Short mmCIF file of C-alpha atoms in Angstrom, two decimals:
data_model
loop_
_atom_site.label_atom_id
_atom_site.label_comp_id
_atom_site.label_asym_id
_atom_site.label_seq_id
_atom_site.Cartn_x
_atom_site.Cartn_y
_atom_site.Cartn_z
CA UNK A 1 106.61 89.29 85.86
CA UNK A 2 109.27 88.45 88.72
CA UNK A 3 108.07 85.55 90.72
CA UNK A 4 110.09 84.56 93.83
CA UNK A 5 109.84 81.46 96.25
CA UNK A 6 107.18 82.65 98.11
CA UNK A 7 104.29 82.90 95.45
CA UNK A 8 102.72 79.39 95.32
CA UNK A 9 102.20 78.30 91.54
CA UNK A 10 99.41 76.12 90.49
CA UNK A 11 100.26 72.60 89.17
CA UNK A 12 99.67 71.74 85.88
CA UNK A 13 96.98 69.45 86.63
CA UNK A 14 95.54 72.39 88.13
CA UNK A 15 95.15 74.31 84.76
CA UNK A 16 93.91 71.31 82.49
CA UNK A 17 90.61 72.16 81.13
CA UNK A 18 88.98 70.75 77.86
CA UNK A 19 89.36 73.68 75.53
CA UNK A 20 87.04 75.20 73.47
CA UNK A 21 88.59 74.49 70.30
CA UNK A 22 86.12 76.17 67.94
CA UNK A 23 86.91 78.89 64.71
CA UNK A 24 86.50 82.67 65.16
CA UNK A 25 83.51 82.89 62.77
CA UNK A 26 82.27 79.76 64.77
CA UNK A 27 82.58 81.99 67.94
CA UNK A 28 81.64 85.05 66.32
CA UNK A 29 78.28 83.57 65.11
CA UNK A 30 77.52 82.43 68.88
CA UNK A 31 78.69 85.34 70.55
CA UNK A 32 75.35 87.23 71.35
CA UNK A 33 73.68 83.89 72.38
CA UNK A 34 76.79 82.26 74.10
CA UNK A 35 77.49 85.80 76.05
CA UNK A 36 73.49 85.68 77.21
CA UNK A 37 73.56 82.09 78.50
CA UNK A 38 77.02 82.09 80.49
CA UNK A 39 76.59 85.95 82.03
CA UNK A 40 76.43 84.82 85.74
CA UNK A 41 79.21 82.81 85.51
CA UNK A 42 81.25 84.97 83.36
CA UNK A 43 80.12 87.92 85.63
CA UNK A 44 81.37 85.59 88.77
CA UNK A 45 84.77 85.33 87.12
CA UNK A 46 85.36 88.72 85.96
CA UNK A 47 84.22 90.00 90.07
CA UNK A 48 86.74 87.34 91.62
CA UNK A 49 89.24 88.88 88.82
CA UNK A 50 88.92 92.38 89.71
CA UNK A 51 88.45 92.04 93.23
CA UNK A 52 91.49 90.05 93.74
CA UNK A 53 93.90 90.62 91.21
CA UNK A 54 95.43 87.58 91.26
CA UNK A 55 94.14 84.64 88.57
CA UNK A 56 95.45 82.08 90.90
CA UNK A 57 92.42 82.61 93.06
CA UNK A 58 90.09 82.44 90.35
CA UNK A 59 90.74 79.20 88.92
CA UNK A 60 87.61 77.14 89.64
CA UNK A 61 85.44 79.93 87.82
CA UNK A 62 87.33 79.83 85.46
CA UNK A 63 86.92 76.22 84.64
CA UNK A 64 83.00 77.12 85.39
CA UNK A 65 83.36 79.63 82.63
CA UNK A 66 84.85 76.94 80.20
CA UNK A 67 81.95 74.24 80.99
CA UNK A 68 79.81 76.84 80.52
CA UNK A 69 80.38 77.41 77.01
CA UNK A 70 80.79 73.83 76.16
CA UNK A 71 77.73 73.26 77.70
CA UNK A 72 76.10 76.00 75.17
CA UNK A 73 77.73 74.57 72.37
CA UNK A 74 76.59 71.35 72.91
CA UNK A 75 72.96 72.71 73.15
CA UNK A 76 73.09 74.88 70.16
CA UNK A 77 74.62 71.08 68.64
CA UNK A 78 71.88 69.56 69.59
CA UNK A 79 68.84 71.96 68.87
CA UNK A 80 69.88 74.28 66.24
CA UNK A 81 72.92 72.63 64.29
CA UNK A 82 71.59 72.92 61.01
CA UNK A 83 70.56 76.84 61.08
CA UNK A 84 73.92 77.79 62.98
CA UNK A 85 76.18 76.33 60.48
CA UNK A 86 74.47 78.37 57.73
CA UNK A 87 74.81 81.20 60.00
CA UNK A 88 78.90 80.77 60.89
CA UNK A 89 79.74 79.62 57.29
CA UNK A 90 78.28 82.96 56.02
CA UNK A 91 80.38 84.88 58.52
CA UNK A 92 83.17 83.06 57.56
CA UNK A 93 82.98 83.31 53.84
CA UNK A 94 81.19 86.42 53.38
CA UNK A 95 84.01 89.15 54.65
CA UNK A 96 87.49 88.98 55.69
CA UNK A 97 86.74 90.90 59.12
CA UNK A 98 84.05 88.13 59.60
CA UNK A 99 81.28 90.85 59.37
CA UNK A 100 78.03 89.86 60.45
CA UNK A 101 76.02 92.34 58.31
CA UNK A 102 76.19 90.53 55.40
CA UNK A 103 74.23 87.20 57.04
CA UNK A 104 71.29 88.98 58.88
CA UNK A 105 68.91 86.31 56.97
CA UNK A 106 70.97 83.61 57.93
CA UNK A 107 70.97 85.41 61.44
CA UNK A 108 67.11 85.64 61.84
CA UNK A 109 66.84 82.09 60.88
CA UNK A 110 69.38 81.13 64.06
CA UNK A 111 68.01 83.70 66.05
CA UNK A 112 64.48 82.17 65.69
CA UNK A 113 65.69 78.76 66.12
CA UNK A 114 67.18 79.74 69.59
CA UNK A 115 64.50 81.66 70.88
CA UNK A 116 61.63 78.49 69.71
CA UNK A 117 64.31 75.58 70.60
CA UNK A 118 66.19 76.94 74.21
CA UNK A 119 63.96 79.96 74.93
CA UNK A 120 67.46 82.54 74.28
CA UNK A 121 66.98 85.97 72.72
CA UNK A 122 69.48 87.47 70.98
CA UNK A 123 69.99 90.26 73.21
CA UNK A 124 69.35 93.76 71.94
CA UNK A 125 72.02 96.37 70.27
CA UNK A 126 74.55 97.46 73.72
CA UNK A 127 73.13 95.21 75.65
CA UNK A 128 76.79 93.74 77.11
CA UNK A 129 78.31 97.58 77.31
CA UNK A 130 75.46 98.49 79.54
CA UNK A 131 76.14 99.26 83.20
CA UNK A 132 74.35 96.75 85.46
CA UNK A 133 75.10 95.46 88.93
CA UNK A 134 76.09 91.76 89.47
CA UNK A 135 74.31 90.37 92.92
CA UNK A 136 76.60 87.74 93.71
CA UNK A 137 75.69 84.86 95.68
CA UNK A 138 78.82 83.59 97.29
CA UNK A 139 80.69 85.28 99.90
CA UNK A 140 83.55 88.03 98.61
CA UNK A 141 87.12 86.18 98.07
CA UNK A 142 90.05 86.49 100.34
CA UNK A 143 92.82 86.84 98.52
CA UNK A 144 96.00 84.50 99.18
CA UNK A 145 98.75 86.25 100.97
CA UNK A 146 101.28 86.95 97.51
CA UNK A 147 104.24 89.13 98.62
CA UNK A 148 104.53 90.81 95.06
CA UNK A 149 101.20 93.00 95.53
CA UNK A 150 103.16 95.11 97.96
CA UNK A 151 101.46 98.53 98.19
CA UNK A 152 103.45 101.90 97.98
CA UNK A 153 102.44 105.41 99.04
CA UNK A 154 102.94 108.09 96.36
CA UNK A 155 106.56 109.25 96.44
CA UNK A 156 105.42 112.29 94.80
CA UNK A 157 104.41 115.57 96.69
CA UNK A 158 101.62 117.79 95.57
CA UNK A 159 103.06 121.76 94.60
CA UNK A 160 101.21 123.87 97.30
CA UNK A 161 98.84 126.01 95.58
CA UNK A 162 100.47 129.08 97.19
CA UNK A 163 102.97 128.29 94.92
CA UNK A 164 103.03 131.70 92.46
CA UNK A 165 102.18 130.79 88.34
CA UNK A 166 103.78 132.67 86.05
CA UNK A 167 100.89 133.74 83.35
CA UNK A 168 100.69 131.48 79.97
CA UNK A 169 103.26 132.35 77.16
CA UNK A 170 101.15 131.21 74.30
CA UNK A 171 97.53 130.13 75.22
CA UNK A 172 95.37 130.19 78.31
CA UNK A 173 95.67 127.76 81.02
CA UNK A 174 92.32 127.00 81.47
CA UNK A 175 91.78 126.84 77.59
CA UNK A 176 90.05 123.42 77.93
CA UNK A 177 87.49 124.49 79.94
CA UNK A 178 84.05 125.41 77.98
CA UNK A 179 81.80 128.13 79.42
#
C-alpha cells in the first residue's frame, strides 16, 4: 500500500494493547463461548470496519475487542479452569487439525461448567454464519478525510444491446440457464 504525507499514521503508543497470547487449541477450545460473550463488541468493530474502510478509525474497538477476550479468559480462569484445560489439552493432543470431535465428553463437561458457573451456552450448530442485524447504539462513524480512497467512475462502456451477436460456434449461449 502507497502511503503519502497526507495520510496521518497512528503512533505506536497508539497500537499497544496487551495481547492475547494464548495457543490455537487454547483458542479453539474457547471459540464457541468466547465468540458468544464478545458478539456486540466484535459486531461494533467489524460495522466501524466495513463502514469505513479504514482501520485507523477503528482503533478504540479494537482495543474493546482485545479487553473483551481477556476479560473472558480471565472468567473462564476463574470459574471453569479445571474442566477447560481437559477440554483444550484434548484438542491439542488428540488430532493434528486440532479437531474437536474427538473431545465431545471433555466438551460437555466445559460446556456444563459454563452454562452452571457464567450462565453461557454454547451456541447451537451455524449459529455465527447466520444472518442477523446488529442494532448499534452509537452514532455511524465519519470517516477521516484519507486522500488514497479516491473514487473512480468505470472507464469501461457497456456494448449497446443493438449490437448484432453472431450465433454460438460450439454450445448455446444461454447454456447455463435451467428451465
Amino acid at each position: 500500500m502507497v502511503v503519502t504525507k497526507n495520510v496521518k499514521l497512528p503512533e505506536c503508543n497508539e497500537l499497544m494493547v496487551p495481547e492475547v497470547d494464548l495457543t490455537t487449541s487454547t483458542l479453539m477450545s474457547a471459540g464457541a463461548h468466547l465468540g458468544k460473550d464478545c458478539e456486540a463488541v466484535n459486531n461494533e468493530f467489524m460495522l466501524c470496519r466495513y463502514e469505513l474502510n479504514d482501520p485507523r478509525a477503528c482503533l478504540d474497538l479494537g482495543r474493546k475487542v482485545t479487553a473483551c477476550t481477556l476479560n473472558f479468559f480471565r472468567k473462564v480462569k476463574k470459574n471453569c479452569l479445571e474442566e477447560f484445560k481437559q477440554y483444550s489439552n484434548c484438542v491439542d493432543k488428540s488430532s493434528g487439525n486440532y479437531s474437536l470431535r474427538y473431545c465431545r465428553k471433555t466438551q460437555a463437561v466445559f460446556d456444563e461448567c459454563m452454562l452452571k458457573k457464567l450462565k453461557i451456552e454454547r451456541p447451537d450448530f451455524g449459529y455465527f454464519t447466520r444472518a442477523r442485524v446488529h442494532c448499534s447504539p452509537s452514532p455511524a462513524p465519519t470517516a477521516p478525510p484519507c486522500p488514497c480512497h479516491k473514487k473512480y467512475p468505470d472507464a469501461t462502456p457497456s456494448l449497446p444491446d443493438s449490437r448484432p451477436r453472431p450465433p454460438a460456434r460450439f454450445t448455446s449461449r444461454y447454456y447455463h440457464v435451467t428451465e
